[in-house]
Each structure stands twice: as C-alpha cells, then as structure tokens.
mmCIF file of C-alpha atoms and ligand atoms in Angstrom:
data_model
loop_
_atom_site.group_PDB
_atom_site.id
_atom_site.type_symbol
_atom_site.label_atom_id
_atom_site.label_comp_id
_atom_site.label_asym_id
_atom_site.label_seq_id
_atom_site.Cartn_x
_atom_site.Cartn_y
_atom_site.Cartn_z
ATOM 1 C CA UNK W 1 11.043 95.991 161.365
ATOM 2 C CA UNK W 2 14.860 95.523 161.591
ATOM 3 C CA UNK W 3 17.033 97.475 159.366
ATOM 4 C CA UNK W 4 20.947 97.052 158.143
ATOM 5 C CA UNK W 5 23.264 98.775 156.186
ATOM 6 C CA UNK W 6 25.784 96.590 154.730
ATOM 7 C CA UNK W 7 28.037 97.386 151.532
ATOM 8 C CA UNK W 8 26.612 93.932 150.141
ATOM 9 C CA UNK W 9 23.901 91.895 150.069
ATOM 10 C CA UNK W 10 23.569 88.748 148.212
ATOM 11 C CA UNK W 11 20.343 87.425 147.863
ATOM 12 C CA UNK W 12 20.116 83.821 147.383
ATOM 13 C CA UNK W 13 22.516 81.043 149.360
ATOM 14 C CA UNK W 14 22.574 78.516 146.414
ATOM 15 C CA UNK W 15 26.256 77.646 145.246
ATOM 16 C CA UNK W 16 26.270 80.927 143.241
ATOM 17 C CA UNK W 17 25.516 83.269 145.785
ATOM 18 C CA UNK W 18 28.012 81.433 148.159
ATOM 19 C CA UNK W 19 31.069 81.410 146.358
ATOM 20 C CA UNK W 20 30.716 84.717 145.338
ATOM 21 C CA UNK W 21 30.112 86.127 149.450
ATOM 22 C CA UNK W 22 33.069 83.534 149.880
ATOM 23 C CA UNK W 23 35.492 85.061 147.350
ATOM 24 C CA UNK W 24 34.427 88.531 148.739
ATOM 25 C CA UNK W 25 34.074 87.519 152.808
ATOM 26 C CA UNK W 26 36.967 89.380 154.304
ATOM 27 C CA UNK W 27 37.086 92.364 151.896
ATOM 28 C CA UNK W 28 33.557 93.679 151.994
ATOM 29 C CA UNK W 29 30.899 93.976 154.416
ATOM 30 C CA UNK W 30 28.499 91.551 153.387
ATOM 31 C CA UNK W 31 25.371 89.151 154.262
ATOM 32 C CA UNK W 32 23.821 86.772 152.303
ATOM 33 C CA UNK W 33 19.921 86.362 152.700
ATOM 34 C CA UNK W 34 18.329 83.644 152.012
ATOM 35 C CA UNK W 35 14.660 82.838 152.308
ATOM 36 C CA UNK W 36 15.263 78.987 153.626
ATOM 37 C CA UNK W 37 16.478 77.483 156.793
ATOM 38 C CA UNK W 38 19.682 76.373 155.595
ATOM 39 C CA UNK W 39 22.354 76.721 153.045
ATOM 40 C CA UNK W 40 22.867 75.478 149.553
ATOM 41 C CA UNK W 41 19.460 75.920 147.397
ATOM 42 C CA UNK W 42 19.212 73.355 145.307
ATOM 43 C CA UNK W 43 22.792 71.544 146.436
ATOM 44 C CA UNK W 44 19.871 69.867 148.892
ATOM 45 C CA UNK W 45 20.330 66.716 151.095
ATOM 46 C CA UNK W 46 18.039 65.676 153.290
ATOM 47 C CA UNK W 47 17.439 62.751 156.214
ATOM 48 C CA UNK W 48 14.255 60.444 157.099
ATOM 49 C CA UNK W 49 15.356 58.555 159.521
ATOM 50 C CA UNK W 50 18.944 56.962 158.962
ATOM 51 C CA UNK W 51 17.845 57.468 155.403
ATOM 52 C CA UNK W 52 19.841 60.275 153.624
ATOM 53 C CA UNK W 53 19.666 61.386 150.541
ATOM 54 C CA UNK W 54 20.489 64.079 147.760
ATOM 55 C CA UNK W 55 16.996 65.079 146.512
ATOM 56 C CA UNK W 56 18.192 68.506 144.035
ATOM 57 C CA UNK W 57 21.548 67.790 142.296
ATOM 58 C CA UNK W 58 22.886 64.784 142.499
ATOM 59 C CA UNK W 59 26.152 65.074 140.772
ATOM 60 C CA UNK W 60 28.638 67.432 139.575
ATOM 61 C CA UNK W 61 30.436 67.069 135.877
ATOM 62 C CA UNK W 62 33.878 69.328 135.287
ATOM 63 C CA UNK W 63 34.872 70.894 131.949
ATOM 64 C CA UNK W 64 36.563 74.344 132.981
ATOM 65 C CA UNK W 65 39.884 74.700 134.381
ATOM 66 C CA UNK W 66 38.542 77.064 136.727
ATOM 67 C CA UNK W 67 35.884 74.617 138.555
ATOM 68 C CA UNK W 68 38.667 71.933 137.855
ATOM 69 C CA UNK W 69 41.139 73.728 140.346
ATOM 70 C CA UNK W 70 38.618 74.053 142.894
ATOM 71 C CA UNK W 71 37.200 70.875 143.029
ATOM 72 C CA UNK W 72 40.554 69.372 143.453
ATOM 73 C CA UNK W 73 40.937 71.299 145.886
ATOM 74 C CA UNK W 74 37.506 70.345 147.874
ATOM 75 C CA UNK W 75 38.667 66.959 146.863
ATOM 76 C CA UNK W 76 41.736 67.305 148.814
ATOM 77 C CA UNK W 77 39.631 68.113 151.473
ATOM 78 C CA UNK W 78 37.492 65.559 151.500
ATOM 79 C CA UNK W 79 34.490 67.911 150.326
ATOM 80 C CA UNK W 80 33.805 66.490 147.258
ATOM 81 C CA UNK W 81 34.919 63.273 145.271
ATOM 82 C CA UNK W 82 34.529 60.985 142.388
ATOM 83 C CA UNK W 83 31.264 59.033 142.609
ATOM 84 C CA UNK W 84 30.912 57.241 139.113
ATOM 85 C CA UNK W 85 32.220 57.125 135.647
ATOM 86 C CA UNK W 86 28.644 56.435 133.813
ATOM 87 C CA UNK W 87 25.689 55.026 134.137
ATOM 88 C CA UNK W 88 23.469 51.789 133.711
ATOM 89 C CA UNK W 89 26.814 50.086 134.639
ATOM 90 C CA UNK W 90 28.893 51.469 131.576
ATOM 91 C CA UNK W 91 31.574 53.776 131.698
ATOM 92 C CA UNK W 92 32.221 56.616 129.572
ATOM 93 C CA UNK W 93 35.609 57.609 130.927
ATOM 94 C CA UNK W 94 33.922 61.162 132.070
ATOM 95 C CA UNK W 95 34.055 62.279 136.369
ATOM 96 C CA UNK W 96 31.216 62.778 137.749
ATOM 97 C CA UNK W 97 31.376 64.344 141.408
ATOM 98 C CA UNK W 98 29.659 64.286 144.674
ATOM 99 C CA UNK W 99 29.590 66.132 147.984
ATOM 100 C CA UNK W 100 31.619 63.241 150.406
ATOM 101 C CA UNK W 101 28.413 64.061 152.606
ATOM 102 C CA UNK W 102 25.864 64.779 150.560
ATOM 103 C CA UNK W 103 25.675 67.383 147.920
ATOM 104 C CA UNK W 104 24.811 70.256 150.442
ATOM 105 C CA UNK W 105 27.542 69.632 152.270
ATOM 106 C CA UNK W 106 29.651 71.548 149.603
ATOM 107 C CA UNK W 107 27.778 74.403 150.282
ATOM 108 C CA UNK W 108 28.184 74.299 154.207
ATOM 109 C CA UNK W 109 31.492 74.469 153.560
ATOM 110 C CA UNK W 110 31.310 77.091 151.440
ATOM 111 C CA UNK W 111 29.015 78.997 153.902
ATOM 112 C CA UNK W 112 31.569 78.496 156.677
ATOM 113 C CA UNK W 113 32.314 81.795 158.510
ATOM 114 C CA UNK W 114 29.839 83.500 155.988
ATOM 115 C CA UNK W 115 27.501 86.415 157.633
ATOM 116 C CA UNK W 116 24.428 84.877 156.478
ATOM 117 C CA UNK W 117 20.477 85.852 157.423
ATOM 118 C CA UNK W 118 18.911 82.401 156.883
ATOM 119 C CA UNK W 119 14.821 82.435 156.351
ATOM 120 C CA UNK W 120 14.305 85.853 155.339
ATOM 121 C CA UNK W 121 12.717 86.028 152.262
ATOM 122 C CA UNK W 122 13.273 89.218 149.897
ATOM 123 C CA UNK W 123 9.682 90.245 148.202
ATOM 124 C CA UNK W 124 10.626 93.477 146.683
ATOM 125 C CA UNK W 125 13.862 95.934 146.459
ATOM 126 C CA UNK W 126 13.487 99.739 145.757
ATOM 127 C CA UNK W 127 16.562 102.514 145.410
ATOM 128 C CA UNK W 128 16.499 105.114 147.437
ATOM 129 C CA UNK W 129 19.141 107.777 148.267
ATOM 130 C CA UNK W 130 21.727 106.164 146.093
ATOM 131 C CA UNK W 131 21.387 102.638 148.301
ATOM 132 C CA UNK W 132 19.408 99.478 147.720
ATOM 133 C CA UNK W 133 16.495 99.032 150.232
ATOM 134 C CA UNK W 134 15.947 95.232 150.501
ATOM 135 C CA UNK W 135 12.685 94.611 151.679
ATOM 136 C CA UNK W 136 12.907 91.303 153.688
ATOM 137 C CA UNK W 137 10.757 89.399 156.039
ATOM 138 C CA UNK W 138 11.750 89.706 158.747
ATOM 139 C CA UNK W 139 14.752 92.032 158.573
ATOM 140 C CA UNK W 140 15.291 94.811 155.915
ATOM 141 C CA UNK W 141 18.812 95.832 154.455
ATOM 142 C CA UNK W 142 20.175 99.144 153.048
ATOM 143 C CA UNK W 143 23.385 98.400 150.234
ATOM 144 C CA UNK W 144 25.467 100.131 148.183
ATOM 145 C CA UNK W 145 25.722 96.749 145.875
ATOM 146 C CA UNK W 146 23.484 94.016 145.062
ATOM 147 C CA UNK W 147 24.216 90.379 143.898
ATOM 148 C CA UNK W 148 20.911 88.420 143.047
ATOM 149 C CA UNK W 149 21.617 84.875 143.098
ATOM 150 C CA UNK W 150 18.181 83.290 142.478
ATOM 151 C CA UNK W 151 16.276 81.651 139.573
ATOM 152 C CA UNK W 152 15.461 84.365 136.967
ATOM 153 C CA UNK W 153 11.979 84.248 137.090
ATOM 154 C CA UNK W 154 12.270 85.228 140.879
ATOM 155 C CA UNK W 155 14.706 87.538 140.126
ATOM 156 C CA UNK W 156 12.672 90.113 137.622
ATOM 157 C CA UNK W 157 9.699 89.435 140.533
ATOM 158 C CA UNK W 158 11.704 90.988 143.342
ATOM 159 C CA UNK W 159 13.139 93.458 141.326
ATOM 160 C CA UNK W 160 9.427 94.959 139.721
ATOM 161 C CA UNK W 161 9.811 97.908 141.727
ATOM 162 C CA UNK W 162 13.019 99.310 141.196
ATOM 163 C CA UNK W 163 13.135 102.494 138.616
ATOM 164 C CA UNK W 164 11.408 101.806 135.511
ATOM 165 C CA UNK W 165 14.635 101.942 133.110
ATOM 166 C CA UNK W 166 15.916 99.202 135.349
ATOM 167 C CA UNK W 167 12.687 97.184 135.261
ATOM 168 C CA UNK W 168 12.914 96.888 131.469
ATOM 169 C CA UNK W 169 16.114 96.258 130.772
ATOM 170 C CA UNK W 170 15.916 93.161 133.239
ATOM 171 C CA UNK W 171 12.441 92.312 131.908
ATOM 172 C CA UNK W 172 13.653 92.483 128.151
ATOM 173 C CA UNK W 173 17.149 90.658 129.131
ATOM 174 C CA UNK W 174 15.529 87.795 131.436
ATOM 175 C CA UNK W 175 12.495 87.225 130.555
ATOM 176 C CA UNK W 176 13.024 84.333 128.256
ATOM 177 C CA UNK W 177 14.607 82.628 130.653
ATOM 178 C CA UNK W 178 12.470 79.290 131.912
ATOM 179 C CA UNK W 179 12.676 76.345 134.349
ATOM 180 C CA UNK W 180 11.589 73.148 134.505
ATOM 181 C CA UNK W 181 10.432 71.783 137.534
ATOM 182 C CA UNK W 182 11.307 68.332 138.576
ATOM 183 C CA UNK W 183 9.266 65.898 140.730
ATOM 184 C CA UNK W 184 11.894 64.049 143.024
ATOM 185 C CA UNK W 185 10.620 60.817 144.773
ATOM 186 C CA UNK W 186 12.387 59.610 148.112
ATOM 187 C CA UNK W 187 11.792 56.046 149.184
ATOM 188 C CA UNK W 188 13.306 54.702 152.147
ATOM 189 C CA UNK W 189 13.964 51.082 151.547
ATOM 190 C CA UNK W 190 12.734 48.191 154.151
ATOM 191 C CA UNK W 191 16.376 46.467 156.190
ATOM 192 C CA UNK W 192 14.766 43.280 155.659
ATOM 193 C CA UNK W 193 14.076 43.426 152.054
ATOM 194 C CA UNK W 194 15.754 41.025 149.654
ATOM 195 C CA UNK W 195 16.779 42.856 146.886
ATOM 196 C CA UNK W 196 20.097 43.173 144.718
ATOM 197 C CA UNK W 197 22.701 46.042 144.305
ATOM 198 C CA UNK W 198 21.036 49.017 142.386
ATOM 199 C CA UNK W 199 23.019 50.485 140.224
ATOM 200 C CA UNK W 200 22.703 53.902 139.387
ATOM 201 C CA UNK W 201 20.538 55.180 136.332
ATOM 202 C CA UNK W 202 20.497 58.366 134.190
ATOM 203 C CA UNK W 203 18.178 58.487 130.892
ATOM 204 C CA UNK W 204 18.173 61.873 129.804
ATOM 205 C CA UNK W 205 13.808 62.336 127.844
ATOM 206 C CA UNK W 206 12.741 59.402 129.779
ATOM 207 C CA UNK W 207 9.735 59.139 131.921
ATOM 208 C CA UNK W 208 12.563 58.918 134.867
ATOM 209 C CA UNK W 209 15.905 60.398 134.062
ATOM 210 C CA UNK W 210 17.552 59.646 136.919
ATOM 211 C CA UNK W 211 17.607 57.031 139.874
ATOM 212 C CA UNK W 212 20.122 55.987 142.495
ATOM 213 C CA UNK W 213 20.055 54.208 145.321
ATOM 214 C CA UNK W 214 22.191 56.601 148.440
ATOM 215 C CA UNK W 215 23.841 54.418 150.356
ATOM 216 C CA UNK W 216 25.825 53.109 146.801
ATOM 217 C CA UNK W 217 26.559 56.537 146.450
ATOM 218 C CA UNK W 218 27.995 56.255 150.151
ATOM 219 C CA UNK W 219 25.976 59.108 151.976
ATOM 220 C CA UNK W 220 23.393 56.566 153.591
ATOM 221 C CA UNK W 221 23.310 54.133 155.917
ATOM 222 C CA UNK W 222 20.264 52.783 154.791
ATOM 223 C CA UNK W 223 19.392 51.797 151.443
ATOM 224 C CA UNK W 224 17.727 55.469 149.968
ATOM 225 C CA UNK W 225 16.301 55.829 146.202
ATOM 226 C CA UNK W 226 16.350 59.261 144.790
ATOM 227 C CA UNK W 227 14.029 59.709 141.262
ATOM 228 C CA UNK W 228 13.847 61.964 139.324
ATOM 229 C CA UNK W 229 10.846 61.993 137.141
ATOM 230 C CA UNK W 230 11.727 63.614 133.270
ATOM 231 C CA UNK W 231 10.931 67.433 132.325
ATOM 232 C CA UNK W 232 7.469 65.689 130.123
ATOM 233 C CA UNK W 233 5.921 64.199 133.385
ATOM 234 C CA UNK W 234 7.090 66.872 135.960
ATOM 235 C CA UNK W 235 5.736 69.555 134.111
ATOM 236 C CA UNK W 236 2.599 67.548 133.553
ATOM 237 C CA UNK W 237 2.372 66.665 137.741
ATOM 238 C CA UNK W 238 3.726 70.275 138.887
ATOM 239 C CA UNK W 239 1.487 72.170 137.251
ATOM 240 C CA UNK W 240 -1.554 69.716 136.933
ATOM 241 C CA UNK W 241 -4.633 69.148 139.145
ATOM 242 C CA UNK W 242 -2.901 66.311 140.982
ATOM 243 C CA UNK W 243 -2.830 65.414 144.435
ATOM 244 C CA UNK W 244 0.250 64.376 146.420
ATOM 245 C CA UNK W 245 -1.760 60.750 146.704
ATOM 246 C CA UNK W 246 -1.770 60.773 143.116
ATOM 247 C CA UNK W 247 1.816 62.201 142.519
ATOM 248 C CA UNK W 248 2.988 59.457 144.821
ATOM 249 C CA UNK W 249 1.706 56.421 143.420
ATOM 250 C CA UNK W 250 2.920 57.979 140.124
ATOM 251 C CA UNK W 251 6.328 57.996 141.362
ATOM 252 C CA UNK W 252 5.915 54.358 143.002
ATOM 253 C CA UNK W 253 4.606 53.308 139.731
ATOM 254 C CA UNK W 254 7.595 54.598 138.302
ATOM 255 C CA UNK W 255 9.825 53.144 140.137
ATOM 256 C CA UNK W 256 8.670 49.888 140.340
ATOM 257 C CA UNK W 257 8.813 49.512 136.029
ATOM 258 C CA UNK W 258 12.451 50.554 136.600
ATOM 259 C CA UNK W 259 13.544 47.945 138.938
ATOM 260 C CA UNK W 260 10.570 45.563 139.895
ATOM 261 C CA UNK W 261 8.966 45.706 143.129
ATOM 262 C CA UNK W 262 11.185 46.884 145.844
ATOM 263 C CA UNK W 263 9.969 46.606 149.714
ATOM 264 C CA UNK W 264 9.677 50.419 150.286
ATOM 265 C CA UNK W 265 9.475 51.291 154.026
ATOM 266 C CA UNK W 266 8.275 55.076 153.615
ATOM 267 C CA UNK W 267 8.638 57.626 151.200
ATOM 268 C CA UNK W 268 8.567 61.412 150.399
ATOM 269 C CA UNK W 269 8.186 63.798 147.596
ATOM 270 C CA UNK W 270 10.030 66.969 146.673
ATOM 271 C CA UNK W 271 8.519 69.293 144.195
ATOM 272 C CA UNK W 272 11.314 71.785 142.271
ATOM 273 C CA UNK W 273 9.469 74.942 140.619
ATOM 274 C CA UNK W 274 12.730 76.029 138.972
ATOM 275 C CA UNK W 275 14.916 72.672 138.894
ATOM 276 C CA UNK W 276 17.186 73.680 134.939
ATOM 277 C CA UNK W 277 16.708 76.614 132.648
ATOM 278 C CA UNK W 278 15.657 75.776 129.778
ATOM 279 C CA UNK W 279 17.480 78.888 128.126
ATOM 280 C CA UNK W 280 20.055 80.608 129.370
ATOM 281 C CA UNK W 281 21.056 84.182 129.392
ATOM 282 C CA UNK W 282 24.464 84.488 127.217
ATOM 283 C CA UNK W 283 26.926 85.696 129.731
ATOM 284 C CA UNK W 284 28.035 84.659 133.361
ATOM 285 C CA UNK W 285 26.502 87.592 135.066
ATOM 286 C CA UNK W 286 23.878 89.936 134.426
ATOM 287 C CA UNK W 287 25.832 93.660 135.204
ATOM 288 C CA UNK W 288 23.432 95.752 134.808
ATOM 289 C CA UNK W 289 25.968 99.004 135.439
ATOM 290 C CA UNK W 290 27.877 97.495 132.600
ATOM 291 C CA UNK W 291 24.821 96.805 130.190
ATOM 292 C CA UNK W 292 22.768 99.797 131.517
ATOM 293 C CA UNK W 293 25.003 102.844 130.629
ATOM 294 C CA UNK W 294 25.966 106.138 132.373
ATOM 295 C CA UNK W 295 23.526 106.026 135.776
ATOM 296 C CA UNK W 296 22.335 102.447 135.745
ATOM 297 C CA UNK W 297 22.201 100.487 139.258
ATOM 298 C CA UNK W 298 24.785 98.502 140.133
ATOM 299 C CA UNK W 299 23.151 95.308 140.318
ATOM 300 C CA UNK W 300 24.320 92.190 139.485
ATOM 301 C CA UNK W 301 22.742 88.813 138.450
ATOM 302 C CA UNK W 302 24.225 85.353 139.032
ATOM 303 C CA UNK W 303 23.069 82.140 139.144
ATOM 304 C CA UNK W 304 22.876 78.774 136.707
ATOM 305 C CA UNK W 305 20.723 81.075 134.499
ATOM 306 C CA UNK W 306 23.742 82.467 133.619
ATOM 307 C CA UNK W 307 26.600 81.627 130.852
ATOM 308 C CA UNK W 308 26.456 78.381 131.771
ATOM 309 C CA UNK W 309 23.886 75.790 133.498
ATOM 310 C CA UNK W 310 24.330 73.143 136.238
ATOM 311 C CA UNK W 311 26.445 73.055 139.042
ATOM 312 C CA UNK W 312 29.343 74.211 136.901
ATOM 313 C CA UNK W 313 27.687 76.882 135.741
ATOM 314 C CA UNK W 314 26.150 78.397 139.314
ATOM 315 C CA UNK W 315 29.703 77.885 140.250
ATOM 316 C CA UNK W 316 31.574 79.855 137.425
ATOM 317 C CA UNK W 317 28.632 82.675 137.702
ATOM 318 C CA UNK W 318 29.283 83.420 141.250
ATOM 319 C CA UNK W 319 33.118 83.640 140.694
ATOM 320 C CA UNK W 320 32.318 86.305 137.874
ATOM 321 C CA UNK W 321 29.682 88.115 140.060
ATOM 322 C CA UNK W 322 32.886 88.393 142.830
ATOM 323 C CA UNK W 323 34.574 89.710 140.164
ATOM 324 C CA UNK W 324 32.054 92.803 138.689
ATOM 325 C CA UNK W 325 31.210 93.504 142.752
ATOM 326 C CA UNK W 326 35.185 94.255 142.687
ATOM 327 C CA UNK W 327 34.867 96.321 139.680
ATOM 328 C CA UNK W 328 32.590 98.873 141.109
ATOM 329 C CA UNK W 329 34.643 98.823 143.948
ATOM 330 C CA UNK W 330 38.121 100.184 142.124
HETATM 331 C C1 FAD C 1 16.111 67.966 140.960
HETATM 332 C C2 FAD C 1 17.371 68.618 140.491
HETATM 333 C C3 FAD C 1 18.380 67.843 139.932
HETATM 334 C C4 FAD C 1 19.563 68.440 139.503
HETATM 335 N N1 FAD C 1 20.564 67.654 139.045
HETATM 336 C C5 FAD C 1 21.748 68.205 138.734
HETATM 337 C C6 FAD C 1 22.853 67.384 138.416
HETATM 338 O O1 FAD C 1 22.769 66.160 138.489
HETATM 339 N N2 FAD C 1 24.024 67.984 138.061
HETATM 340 C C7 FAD C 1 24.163 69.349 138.036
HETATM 341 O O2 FAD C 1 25.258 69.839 137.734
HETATM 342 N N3 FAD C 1 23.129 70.150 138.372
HETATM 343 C C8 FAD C 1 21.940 69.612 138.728
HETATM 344 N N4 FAD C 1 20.900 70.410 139.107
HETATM 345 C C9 FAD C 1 21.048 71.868 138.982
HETATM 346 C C10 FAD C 1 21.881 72.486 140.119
HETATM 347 O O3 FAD C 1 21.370 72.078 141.349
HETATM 348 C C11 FAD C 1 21.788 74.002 139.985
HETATM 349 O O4 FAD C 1 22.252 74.361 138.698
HETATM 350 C C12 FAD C 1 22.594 74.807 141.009
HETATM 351 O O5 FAD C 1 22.580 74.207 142.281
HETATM 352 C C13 FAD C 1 21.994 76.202 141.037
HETATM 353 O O6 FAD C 1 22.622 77.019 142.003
HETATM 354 P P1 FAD C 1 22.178 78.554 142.125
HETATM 355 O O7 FAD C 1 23.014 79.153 143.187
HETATM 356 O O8 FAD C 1 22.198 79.182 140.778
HETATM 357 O O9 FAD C 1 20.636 78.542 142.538
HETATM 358 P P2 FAD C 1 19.876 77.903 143.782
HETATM 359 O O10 FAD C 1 20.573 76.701 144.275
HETATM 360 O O11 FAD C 1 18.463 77.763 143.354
HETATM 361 O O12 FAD C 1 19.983 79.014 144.922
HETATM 362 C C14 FAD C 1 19.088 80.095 145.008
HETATM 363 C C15 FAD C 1 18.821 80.389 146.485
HETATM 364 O O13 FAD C 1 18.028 81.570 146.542
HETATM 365 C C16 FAD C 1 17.070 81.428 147.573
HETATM 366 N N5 FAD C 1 15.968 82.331 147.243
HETATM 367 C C17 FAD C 1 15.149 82.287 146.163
HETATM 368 N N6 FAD C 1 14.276 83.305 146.191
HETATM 369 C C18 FAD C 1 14.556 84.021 147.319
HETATM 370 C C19 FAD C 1 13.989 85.197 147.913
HETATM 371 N N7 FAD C 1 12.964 85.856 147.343
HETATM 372 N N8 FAD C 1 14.508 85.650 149.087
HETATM 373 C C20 FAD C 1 15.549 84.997 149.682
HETATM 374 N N9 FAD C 1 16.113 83.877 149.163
HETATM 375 C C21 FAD C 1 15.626 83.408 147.998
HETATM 376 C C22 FAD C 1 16.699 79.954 147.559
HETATM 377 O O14 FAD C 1 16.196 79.543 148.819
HETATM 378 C C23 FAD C 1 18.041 79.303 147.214
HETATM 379 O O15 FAD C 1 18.745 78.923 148.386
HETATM 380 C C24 FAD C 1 19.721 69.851 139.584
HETATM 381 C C25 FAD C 1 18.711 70.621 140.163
HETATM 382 C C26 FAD C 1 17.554 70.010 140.630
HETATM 383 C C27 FAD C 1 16.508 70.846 141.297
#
C-alpha cells in the first residue's frame, strides 16, 4: 500500500475542502483526497448525451461580504453569474448565481493547480507518533494537520478510531448533526417535442421543491429538467423498500402534475444521502485543538455543517478552516 507524508491533508473535494487547499496551495504541502472521480461534491453537473445538467446545487444566493467579493470576482471571470431573480416567473429583487458551465465548474476552477488524489476513499484515521495516519484506499497519508471536509455523519465515521478523548468530543459536538437526502430526477427532453418555455420552479415543503429546465439556465444544448423531489418524499424513497422502477415513475409522475405531459426522451436518477443539514453545528469550523484543550489533535472540521449551510456556507467554512490550519502553523 502506498504511503505519503504531507503537512496537510484535506479530506473531501466539495467547495469547502477546495477553497480552503486553494487559500493554502503555495504555502503548505498539501493534497486533497477525495473518494470520487472528480472534483466538486455536491457542486455536481453531469452530461447524457448533449443533455447537461446540474443534478446537486443548482444555485448559489449571496449575503456575506466575504462570498460577495469572491463571486464578483469569479463573475469577472466568467466562472459564475447571475441566473435568475425568483421563481415561478416573479421576481423578488434577490441574485441568485450559477456556475457559467455548470455548477461544478466552480469547483474545477477552484481545483486548478491543486495536488489532489481523486477516488481514494478515507475509511478510518488513527494518530500515531505525533502525525495523522490516513488510511485510504488505495494510497495512505501521514500529516501533521488534518482538514475534514465531508458531511458530519461521515466525518465522526472516519474518525471512530482516533484516541478516545477525541472520539467523544466529536461524537458529543456532531452528532446531532443530520441530512436529508434528496431524490434528483434527470429527463432528457425529445428535439421534436412541442412544448413551451419552462420556467424555472422552487417551492420550498412541496412534493417537488425545485425544477428547471438546463438549457434556460444556459448550460445545455438540449432541453434538460432537473427535479428535485421535497425532504417528505425523498426521505420516504431513500430510505424505503423502493425500486429504481418505482422511484422513477414517481419522479415522472411528478413531473408530469407540474407541467403536463412532456415528450421525455430518457431519463436518470440521482440519489443524495446527505443533500442539507438539517442542524447545524454553531461555528464555521470544528477546531478541535481550540475546543479540546492542552494536548488535543489538531484537527479541523469544515463543511456546510458548519456556521452556516448551502453553498455560502461550505464556502465561508473552508475560508475559516484556511485560517485555523494557519494558526497552528504560527
Ligand atoms: C440535491 C441538492 C440540491 C442543492 N441545492 C442547493 C442550492 O440550490 N443552493 C445552495 O446554496 N446549496 C444547495 N445544495 C447544498 C450545496 O450543494 C452544499 O451545501 C455544498 O456544495 C456542500 O459543500 P461541502 O464542501 O461542504 O460538501 P460536499 O460537496 O459534500 O463535499 C464533500 C466531498 O467529500 C468527499 N468524501 C466524502 N466522504 C469521503 C471519504 N470517506 N473519503 C474521501 N472523500 C470523501 C465527497 O466525495 C465530496 O466530494 C444542494 C445540495 C444537493 C445535494
């Protein structure tokens, strides 16, 4: 089995865990490990065909000055811009933001010139002579510092077998902290079908919260419908006895009540485990130096579990987990 020693690792390649190895790149030696093929976690776009579509996030609001600053600037680059100003056709006046390519194309960008070990998942990390051992597959690391930048509940399982004190404080402090999973349908749309402009749709407690059509949203060449079923009916499918027939025509039916009976060429479904906390841990990071007194690791938590949820908040968490790995470092 390969082995590394690196001052950092970063487990977890979801916006958090990127801007944080991307405010850092350059300073420390660092890799960021992540269990899937590519970039970006749950900033995920994805192609059938000419079809593209967002199929995790699917837009990005603003309220901090911080994120504000760097979205103009990814703006300015053409990484990110304005999509819409509301939804069902009505505007509320508020921004709300999407990756010019897709939603994972932010964090490509991000990832750009990154040291990253793609599809290597982490099942366990232990301490041993004053390092972290990250047990990998396939390639272990040895670290002096740690950022975890995945959902919570994966976090306290990869983390069960570092020194008891640890385990409990990160038991007691995270523990709470629950996802829902969402059920996201993909339907390709047939070129020949006769069917109107669809306009984008977002009903928060609904049986679907959210549906747009990709190509509006300028990302697709082909007419693309992303929906997103609501937390009631994903929990219901995700951890029900259903089968992806079943979970299918369920998301057909769906769509169909929405916006009548659209020729659908081809579709797909994504199942999120841990799609939005459902509580949140009360500060940006999880330090556990800070919160651990005299000889606790230096391990540090990050993610939209953290302060704040969303893409805002996975953003803002990996900016303040930079800023604790700079701490320990003087
Ligand atoms: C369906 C859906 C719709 C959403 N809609 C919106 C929206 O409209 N607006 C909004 O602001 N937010 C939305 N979100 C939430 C937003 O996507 C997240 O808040 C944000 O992307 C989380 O980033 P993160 O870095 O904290 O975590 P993630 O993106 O989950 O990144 C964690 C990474 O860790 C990796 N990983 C996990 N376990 C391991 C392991 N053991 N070993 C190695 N790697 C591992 C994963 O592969 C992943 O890449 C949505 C999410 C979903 C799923």
């Amino acid at each position: 089995m390969a082995q590394n020693s690196v001052d950092l690792v970063i487990i977890g390649a979801g916006l958090s865990g990127l801007v944080a190895a991307s405010e850092l790149s350059g300073d420390i030696d660092l890799v960021v490990v992540d269990k899937a093929r590519s970039p970006g976690g749950r900033l995920a776009t994805r192609r059938i065909g000419d079809a593209t579509f967002d199929h995790g996030a699917q837009f990005f609001t603003v309220r901090s000055q911080e994120f504000a600053n760097e979205v103009t600037k990814w703006s300015n680059r053409s990484i990110s811009k304005v999509w819409t100003y509301g939804f069902q056709g009505e505007s509320d006046g508020h921004p709300r933001y999407i990756g010019v390519h897709g939603m994972n194309s932010i964090a490509k960008d991000l990832a750009t010139g990154i040291r990253m070990d793609l599809q290597n998942a982490v099942s366990s990390i232990t301490y041993e002579d004053s390092k972290f051992h990250i047990h990998g597959h396939p390639h272990d690391y040895f670290a002096k510092q740690l950022v975890v930048a995945i959902p919570c509940p994966s976090a306290i399982e990869i983390t069960k077998d570092l020194p008891s004190s640890s385990v409990t404080i990160i038991r007691d402090s995270l523990g709470f902290i629950a996802y829902n999973p969402t059920i996201s349908g993909l339907f390709v749309m047939m070129d020949e079908g006769d069917f109107g402009p669809i306009q984008p749709i977002q009903r928060p407690n609904s049986k679907v919260n959210f549906l747009a059509d990709n190509k509006q949203k300028g990302i697709s060449a082909k007419n693309a419908l992303t929906l997103h079923l609501g937390d009631e009916i994903s929990l219901e499918l995700f951890y029900g006895n259903y089968s992806q027939g079943e979970i299918e025509s369920i998301l057909r039916e769906n769509l169909f009540e929405l916006i009548g009976e659209v020729p659908i060429s081809e579709m797909q479904v994504k199942s999120w485990r841990y799609a939005s906390p459902i509580s949140i841990y009360p500060e940006a990071v999880m330090d556990l130096g800070r919160i651990g007194g005299s000889g606790a690791l230096p391990l540090i938590f990050s993610g939209d579990g953290y302060g704040s949820s969303k893409v805002e908040g996975a953003y803002l968490s990996g900016l303040r987990a930079a800023a604790a790995v700079r701490e320990y470092l003087g």
